[in-house]
Coordinates of C-alpha atoms in Angstrom, one line a residue:
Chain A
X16 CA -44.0 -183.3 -80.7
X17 CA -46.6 -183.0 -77.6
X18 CA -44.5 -184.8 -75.9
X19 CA -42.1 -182.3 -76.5
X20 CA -44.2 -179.9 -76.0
X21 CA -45.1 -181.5 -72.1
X22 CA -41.5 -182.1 -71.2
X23 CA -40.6 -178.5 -71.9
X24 CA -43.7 -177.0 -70.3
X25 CA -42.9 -178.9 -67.2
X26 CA -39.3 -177.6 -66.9
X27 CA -40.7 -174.2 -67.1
X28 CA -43.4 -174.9 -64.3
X29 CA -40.7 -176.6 -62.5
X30 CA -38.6 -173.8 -62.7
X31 CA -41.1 -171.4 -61.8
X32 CA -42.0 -173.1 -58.7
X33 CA -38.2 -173.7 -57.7
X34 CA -38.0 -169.7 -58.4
X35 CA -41.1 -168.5 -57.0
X36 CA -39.6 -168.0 -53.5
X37 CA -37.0 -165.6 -54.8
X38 CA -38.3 -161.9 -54.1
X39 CA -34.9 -160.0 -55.2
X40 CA -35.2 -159.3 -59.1
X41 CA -31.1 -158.9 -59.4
X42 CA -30.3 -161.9 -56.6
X43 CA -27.1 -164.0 -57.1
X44 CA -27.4 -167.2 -59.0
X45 CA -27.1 -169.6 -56.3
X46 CA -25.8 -172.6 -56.7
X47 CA -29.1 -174.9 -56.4
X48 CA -30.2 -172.7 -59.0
X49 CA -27.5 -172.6 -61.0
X50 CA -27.7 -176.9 -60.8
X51 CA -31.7 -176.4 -62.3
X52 CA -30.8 -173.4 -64.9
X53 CA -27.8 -176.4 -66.1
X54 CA -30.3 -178.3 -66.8
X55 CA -32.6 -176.2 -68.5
X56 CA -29.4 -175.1 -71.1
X57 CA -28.1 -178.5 -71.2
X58 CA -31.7 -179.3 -72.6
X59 CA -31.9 -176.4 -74.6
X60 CA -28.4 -177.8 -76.2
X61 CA -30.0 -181.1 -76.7
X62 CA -33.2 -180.0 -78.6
X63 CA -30.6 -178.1 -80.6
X64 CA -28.4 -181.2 -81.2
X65 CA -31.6 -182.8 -81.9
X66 CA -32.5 -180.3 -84.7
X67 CA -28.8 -180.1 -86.4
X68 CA -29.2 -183.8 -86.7
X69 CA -32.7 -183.5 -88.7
X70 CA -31.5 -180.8 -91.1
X71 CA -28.1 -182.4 -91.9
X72 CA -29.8 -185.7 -92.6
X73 CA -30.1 -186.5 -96.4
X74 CA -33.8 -188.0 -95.8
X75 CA -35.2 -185.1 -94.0
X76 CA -37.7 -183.3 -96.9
X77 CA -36.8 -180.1 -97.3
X78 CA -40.4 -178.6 -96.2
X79 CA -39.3 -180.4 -92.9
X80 CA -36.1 -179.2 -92.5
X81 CA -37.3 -175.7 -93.2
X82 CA -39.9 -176.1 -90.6
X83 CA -37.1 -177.4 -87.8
X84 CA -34.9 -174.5 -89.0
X85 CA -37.7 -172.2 -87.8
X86 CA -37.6 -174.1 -84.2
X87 CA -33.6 -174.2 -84.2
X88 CA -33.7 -170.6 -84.6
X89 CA -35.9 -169.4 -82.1
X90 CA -33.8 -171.2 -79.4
X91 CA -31.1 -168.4 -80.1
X92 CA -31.3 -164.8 -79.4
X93 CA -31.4 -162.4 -82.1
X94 CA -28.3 -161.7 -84.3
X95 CA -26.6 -165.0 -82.9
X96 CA -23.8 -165.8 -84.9
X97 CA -21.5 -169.8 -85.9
X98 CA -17.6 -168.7 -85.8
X99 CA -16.1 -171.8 -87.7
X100 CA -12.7 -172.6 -88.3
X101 CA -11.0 -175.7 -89.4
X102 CA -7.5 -178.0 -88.5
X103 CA -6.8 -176.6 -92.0
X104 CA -7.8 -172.9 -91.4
X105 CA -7.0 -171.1 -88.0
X106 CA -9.1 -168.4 -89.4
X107 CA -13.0 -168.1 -87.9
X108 CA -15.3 -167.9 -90.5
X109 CA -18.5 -166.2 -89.2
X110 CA -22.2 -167.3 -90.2
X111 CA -25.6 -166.6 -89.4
X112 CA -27.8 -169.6 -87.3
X113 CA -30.0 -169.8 -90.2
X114 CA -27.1 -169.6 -92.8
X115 CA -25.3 -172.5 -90.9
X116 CA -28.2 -174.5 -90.9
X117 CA -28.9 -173.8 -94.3
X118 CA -25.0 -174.9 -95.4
X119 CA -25.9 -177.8 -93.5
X120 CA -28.2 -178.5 -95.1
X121 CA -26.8 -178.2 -98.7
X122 CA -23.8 -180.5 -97.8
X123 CA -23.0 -182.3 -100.6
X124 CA -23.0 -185.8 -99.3
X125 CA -25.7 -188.6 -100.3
X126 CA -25.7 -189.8 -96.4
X127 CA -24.8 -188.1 -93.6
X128 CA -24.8 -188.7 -89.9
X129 CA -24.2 -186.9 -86.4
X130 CA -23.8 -188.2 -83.3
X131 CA -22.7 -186.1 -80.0
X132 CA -20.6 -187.3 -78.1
X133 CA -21.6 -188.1 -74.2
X134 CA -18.9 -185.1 -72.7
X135 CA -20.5 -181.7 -71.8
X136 CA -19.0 -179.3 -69.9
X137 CA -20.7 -176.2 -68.5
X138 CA -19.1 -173.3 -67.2
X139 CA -19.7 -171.0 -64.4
X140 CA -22.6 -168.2 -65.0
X141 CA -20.9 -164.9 -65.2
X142 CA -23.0 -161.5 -64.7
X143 CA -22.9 -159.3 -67.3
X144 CA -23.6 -155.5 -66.8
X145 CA -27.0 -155.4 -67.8
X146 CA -27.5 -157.3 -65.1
X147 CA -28.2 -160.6 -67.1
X148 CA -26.1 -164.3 -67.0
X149 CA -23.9 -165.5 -68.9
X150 CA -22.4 -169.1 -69.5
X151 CA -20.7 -171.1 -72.1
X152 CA -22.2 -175.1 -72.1
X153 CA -19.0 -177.3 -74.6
X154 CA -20.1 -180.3 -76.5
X155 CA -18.8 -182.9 -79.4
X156 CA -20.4 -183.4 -82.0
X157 CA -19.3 -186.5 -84.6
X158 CA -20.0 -185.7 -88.3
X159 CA -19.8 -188.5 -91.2
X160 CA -20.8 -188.1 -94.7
X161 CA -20.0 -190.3 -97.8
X162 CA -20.5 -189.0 -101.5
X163 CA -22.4 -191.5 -103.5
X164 CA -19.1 -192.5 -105.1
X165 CA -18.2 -193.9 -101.6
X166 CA -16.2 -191.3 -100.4
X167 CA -15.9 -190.9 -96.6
X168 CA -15.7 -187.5 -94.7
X169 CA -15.3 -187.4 -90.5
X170 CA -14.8 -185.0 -88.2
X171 CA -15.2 -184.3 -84.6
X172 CA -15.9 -180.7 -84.0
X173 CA -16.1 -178.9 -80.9
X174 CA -19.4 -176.7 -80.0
X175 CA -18.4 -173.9 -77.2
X176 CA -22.1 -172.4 -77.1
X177 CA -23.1 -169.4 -75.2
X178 CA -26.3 -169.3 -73.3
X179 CA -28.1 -166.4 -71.7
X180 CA -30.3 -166.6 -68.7
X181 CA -32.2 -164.3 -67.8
X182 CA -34.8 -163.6 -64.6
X183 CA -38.7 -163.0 -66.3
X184 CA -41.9 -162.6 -64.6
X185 CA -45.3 -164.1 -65.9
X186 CA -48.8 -163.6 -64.1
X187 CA -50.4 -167.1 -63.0
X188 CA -53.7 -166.7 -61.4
X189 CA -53.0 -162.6 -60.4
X190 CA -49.7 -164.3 -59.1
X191 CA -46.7 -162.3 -60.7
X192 CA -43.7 -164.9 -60.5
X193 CA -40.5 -165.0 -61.1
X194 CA -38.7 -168.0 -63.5
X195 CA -35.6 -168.1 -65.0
X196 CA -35.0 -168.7 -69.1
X197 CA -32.3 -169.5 -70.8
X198 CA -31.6 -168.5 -74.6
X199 CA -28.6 -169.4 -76.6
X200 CA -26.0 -167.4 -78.5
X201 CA -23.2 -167.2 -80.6
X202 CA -21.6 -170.7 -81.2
X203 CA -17.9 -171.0 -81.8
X204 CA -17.6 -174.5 -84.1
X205 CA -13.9 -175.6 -84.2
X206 CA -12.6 -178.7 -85.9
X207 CA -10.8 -181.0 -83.0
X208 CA -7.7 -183.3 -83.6
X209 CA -9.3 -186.2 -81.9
Chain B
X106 CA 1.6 -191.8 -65.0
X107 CA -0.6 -188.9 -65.4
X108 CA -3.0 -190.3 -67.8
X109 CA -3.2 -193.6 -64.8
X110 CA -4.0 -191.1 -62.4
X111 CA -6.7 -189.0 -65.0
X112 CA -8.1 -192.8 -66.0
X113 CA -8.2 -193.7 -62.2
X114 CA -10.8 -190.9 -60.9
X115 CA -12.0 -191.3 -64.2
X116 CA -13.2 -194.9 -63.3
X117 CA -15.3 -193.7 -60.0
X118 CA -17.3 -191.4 -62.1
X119 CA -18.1 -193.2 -64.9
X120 CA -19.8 -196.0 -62.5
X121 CA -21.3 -193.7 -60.2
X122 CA -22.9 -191.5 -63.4
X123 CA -25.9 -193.0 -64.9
X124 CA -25.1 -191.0 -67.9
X125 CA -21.8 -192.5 -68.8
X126 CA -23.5 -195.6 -69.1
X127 CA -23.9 -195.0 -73.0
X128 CA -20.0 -194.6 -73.3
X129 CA -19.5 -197.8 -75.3
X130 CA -17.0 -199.0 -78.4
X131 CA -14.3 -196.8 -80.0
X132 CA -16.5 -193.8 -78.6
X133 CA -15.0 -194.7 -75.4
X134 CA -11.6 -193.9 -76.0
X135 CA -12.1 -190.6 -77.4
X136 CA -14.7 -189.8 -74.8
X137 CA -12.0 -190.2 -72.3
X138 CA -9.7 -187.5 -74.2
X139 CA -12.4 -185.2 -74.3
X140 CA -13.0 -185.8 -70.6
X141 CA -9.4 -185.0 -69.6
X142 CA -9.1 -182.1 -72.1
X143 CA -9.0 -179.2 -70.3
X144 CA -11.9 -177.6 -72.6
X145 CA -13.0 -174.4 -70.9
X146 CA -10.8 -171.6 -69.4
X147 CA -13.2 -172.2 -66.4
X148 CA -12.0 -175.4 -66.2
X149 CA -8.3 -174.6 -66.4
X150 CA -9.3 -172.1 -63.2
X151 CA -11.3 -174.7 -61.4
X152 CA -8.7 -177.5 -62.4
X153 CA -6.1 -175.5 -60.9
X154 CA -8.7 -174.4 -57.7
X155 CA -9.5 -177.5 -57.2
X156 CA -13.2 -177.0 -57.4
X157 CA -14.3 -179.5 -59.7
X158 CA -14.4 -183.3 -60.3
X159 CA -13.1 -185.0 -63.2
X160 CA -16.4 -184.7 -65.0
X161 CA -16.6 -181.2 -64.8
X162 CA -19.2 -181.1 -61.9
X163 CA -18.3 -178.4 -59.5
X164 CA -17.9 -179.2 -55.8
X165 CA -20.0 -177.0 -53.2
X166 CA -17.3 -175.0 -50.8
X167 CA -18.3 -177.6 -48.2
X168 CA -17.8 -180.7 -50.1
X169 CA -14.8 -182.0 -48.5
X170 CA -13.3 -182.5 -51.7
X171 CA -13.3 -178.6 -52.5
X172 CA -10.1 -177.1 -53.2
X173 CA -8.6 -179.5 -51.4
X174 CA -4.5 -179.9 -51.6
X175 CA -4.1 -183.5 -52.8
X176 CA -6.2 -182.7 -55.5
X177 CA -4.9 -180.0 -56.3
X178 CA -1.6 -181.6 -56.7
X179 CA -3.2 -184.1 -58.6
X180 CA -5.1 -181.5 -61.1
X181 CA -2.0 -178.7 -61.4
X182 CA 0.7 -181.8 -62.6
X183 CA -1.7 -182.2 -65.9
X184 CA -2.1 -178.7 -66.5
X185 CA 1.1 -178.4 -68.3
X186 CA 1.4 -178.7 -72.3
X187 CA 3.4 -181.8 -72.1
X188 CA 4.9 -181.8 -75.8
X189 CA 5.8 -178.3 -76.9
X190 CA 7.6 -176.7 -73.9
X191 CA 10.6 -177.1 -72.2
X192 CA 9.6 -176.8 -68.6
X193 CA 11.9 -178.2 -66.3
X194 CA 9.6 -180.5 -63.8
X195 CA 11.8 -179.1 -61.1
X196 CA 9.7 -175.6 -61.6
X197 CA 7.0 -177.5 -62.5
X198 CA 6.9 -178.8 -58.6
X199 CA 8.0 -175.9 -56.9
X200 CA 5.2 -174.1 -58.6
X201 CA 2.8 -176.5 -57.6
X202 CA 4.3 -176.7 -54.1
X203 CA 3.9 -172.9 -53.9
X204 CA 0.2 -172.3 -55.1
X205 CA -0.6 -175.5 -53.2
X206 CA 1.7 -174.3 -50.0
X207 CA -0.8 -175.4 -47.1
X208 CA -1.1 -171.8 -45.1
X209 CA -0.7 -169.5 -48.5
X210 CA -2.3 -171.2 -51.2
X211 CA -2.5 -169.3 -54.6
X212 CA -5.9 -169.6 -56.3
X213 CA -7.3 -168.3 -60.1
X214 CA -10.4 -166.0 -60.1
X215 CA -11.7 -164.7 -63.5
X216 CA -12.5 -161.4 -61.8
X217 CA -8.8 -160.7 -61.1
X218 CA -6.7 -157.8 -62.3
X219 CA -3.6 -160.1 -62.8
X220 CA -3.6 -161.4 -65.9
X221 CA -5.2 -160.5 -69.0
X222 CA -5.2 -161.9 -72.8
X223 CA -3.8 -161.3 -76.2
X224 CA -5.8 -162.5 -79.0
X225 CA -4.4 -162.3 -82.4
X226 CA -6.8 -160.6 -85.1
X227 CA -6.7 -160.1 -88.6
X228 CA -7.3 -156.5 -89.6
X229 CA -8.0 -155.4 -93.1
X230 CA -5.6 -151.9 -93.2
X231 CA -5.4 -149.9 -96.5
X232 CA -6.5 -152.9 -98.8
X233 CA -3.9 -155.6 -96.9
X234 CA -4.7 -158.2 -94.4
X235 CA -2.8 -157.4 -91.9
X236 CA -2.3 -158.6 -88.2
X237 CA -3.1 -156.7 -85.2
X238 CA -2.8 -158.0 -81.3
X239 CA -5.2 -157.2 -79.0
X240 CA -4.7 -156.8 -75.0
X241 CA -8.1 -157.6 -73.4
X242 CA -9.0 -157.5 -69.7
X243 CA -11.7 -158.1 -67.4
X244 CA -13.5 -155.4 -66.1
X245 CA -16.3 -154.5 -63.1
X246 CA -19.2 -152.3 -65.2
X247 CA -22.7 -151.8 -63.7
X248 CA -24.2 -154.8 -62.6
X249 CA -21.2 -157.4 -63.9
X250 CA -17.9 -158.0 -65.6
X251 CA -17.1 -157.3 -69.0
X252 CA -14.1 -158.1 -71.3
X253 CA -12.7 -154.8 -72.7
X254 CA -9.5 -153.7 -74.7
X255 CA -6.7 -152.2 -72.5
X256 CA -3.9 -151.6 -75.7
X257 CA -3.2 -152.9 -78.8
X258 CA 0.1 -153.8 -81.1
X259 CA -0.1 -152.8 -84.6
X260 CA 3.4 -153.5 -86.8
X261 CA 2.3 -150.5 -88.9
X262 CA 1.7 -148.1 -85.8
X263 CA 5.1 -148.9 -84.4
X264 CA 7.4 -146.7 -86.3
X265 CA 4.6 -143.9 -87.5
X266 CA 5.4 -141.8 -84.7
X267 CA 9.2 -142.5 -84.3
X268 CA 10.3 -139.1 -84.1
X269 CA 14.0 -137.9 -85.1
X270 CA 16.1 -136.0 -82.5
X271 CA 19.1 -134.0 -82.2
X272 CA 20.4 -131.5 -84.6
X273 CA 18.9 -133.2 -87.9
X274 CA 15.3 -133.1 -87.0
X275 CA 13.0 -130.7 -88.4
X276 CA 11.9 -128.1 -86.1
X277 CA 9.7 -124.8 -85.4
X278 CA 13.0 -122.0 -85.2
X279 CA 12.4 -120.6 -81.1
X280 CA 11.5 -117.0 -82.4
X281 CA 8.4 -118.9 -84.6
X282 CA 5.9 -117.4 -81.7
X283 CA 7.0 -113.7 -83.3
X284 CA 5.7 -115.0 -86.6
X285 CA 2.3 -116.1 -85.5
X286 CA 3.4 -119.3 -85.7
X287 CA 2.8 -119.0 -89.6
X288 CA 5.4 -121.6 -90.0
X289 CA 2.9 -124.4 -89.0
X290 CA 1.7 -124.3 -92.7
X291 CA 5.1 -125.8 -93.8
X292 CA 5.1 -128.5 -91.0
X293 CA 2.0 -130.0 -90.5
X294 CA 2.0 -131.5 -93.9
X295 CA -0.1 -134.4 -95.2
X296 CA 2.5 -137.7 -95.0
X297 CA 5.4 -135.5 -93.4
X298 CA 6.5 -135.8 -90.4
X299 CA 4.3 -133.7 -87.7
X300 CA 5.8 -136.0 -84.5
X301 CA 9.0 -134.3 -85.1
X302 CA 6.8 -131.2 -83.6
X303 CA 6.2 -133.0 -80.3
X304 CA 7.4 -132.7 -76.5
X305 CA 10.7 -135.0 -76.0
X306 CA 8.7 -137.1 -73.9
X307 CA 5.8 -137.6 -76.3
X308 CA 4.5 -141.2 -76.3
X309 CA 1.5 -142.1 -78.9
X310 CA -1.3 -144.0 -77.7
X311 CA -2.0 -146.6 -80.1
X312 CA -5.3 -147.3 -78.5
X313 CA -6.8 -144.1 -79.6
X314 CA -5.3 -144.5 -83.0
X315 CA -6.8 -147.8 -83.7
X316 CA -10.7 -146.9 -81.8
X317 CA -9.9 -144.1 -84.3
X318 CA -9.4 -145.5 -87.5
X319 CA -11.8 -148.3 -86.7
X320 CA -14.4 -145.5 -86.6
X321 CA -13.4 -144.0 -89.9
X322 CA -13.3 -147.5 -91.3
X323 CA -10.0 -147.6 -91.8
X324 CA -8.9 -150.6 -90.0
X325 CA -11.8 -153.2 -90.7
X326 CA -12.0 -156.3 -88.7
X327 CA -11.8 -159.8 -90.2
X328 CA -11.4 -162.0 -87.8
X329 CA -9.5 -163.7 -84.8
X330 CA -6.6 -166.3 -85.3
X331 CA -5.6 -167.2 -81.8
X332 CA -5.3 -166.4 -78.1
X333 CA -3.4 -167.1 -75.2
X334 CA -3.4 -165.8 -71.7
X335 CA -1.1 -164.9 -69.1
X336 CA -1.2 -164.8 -65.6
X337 CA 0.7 -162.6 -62.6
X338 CA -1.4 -163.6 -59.8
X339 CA 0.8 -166.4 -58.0
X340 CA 3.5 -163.9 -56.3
X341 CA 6.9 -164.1 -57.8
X342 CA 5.8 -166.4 -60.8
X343 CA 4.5 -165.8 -64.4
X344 CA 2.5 -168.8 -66.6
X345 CA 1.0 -168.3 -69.9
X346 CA -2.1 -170.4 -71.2
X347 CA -2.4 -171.8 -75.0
X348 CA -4.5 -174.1 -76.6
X349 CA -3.5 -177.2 -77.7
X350 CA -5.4 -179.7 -80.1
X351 CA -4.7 -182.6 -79.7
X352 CA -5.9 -186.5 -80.2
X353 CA -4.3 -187.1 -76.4
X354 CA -4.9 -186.2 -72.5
X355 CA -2.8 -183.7 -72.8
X356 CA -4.3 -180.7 -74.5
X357 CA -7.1 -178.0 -74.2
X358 CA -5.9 -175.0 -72.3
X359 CA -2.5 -175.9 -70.3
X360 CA 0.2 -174.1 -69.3
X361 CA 3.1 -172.8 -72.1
X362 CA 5.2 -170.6 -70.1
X363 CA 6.2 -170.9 -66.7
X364 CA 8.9 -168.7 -64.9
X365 CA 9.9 -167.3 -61.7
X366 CA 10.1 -163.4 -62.1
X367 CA 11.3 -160.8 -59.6
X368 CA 9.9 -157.1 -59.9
X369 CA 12.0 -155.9 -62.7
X370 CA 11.6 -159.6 -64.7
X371 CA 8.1 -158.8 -64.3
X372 CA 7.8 -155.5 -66.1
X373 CA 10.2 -156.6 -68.6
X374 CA 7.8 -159.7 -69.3
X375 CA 5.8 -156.9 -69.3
X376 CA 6.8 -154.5 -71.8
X377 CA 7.8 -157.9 -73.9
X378 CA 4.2 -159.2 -74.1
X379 CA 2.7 -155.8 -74.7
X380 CA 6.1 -155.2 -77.9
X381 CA 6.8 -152.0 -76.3
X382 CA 10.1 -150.6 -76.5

């Protein structure tokens, strides 16, 4: 967990210092910037990937789980919502993050296991009016669970998740500077044929 | 052929990118569908821009490979659905030829006014599910862009306001104005027929009707089905996007519809797309 802890401190510091220069609060992403703020969501995604794979696993405790459903959560903003649909269903079902996680959680399979897949795509950054970013980073994510009657379930689903970013300021050393953070959003989950 | 051309620039990424260096086993295969998928509608614009590689990574503007015409070519010929459509690959090429045509090219920018989409919804209307289309475009607002709803089609909306003319319609007699109008009382009558009151050249705006009853409550949203998009930008032609899922190269956002359409075609696309009379 410290390690965690280091590697994600040091984007931020990384990102401050890569940003520091910038002395126009609404400036253009550019696209230097755009390559680091990738990175930073594409890690953000990851940790998140990370944390799905922890509370869908049959051998997590559930004190555990409930703990990394409290760090899953506060990677999104406020009010994000899972839209869910199905090869069998066209329809979107909406969820909550927490209420996701906690239907993953209550799966009824004695093992299960998720693996991503090694394709991302991330789109463009898009402004929105409040003056905020806007992107949308797409992953794979490989499900398997078998019932303890032996029963195997797959699927492939794909992830189309939103991410904000957003310019803050913090003070170092009576410094103000500037850093970019990214936050996720709504996650639209959709069963793939593959 | 296309797939061979896909799997070829495939092939230079995957040994240049240390990354794809954990793309082993039956993983592999798949990996290379979702590679070619076109999964974004950003990557269906830069795909047909010619602004990206094949792993998605976008090219700087002077990155010799940026919208460059051979790859171009290269990207537009898999943009098509493949299995569904009948386009004829004769105006398959003379679509790519024009959009690709070396001292006019035709490129796709999200922030343009020429195309728009129409996303399917289910509406919950007087205690039935019932489905409603919604027009959404792209707007400039404040400091960005946002996606907002230009018109809607609602079955139920479509013959509310069809009003009778000629000499059966109901009416207000021309000496009503003597009367105070106190014939109003006898026309403006819960389920009759208060259009029949209207100018001859009254149109409803179903827009209002539905922010209206979505106010009220009365239309409640339950969700979206599907989308697709279409596209006026490329002079003289029309193409529509869907999505297609599929265990092959050949799906993710690709082209359905493809036609060449002079003015009048165009408006009647028009007025087809948007089930207006």
């Amino acid at each position: 967990m410290n390690n965690q802890i280091f590697k994600r401190l040091s984007y931020v510091v990384a990102l401050m210092a890569f940003f520091a220069v910038s002395t126009q609060a609404q400036s253009p992403v550019d696209p230097n910037r755009e390559k680091a703020i990738d990175s930073l969501a594409l890690e953000k995604v990851k940790d998140l990937g990370k944390y799905i794979a922890i509370i869908g696993n049959k051998d997590t405790p559930f004190s555990e789980a409930n703990r990394v459903m409290d760090r899953a959560e506060e990677l999104f903003a406020p009010g994000s919502e899972m839209g869910v649909s199905s090869l069998a269903s066209e329809e979107i079902k909406y969820y909550k993050v927490r209420e996701y996680f906690q239907r993953l959680m209550a799966l009824n399979y004695d093992k299960v296991n998720i693996e991503w897949y090694d394709v991302q795509y991330i789109s463009d950054l898009e402004r929105q009016p409040d003056g905020r970013y806007v992107g949308v980073v797409t992953v794979y994510q490989k499900f398997e669970g078998t019932t303890a009657d032996k029963l195997n379930y797959k699927d492939t689903t794909k992830k189309d998740i939103t991410i904000y970013v957003e310019k803050k300021k913090t003070q170092i050393a009576g410094r103000t500077i500037e850093f970019w953070d990214v936050i996720l959003g709504d996650i639209r989950v959709s069963e793939t044929s593959v | 052929m296309k797939r061979l051309i896909l799997l070829s620039l495939s092939f230079f990424f995957v040994f240049t990118s240390y990354s794809s260096a954990q793309i082993v086993g039956e993983n592999y295969e798949i990996e290379q569908q979702l590679l070619a998928s076109t999964k974004q509608l950003n990557q269906f614009f830069k795909r047909f821009n010619g602004e990206e590689d094949v792993k998605g990574r976008t090219f700087e503007p002077d990155d010799r490979q940026y919208r460059n015409e051979r790859l171009r070519k290269r990207y537009l010929s898999i943009l098509f659905d493949e299995e569904d459509t009948d386009i004829s690959s004769q105006a398959k090429n003379d679509f790519i030829e024009r959009v690709t045509q070396a001292d006019n090219p035709a490129f796709l920018n999200l922030h343009s006014k020429d195309w728009f989409a129409v996303v399917n919804t289910t509406f919950l209307y007087k205690g039935k599910e019932l489905p409603l289309l919604l027009y959404m475009k792209i707007q400039k607002e404040a400091l960005g862009y946002e996606w907002v709803i230009a018109d809607v089609a609602f079955e139920p909306y479509k013959t509310m306001f069809d009003k009778q003319r000629g000499e059966t319609k109901v009416f207000l007699h021309p000496m009503s104005h003597e009367l105070d109008f106190m014939n109003l009382r006898k026309a403006l009558l819960k389920g009759g027929v208060p259009e029949s009151y209207t100018l001859a050249d009254y149109k409803p705006d179903f827009l209002t009707i539905f922010l209206y009853e979505v106010k009220m409550g009365i239309l409640q949203f339950q969700t979206v089905n599907r989308m697709n998009y279409h596209f006026f930008g490329v002079d003289g032609w029309y193409f529509s996007l869907n999505n297609f899922n599929r265990a092959n190269d050949n799906s993710g956002w690709l082209i359905s519809d493809l036609l060449q359409v002079n003015a009048s075609q165009k408006e009647d696309l028009l007025k087809m797309i948007y089930e207006k009379k």
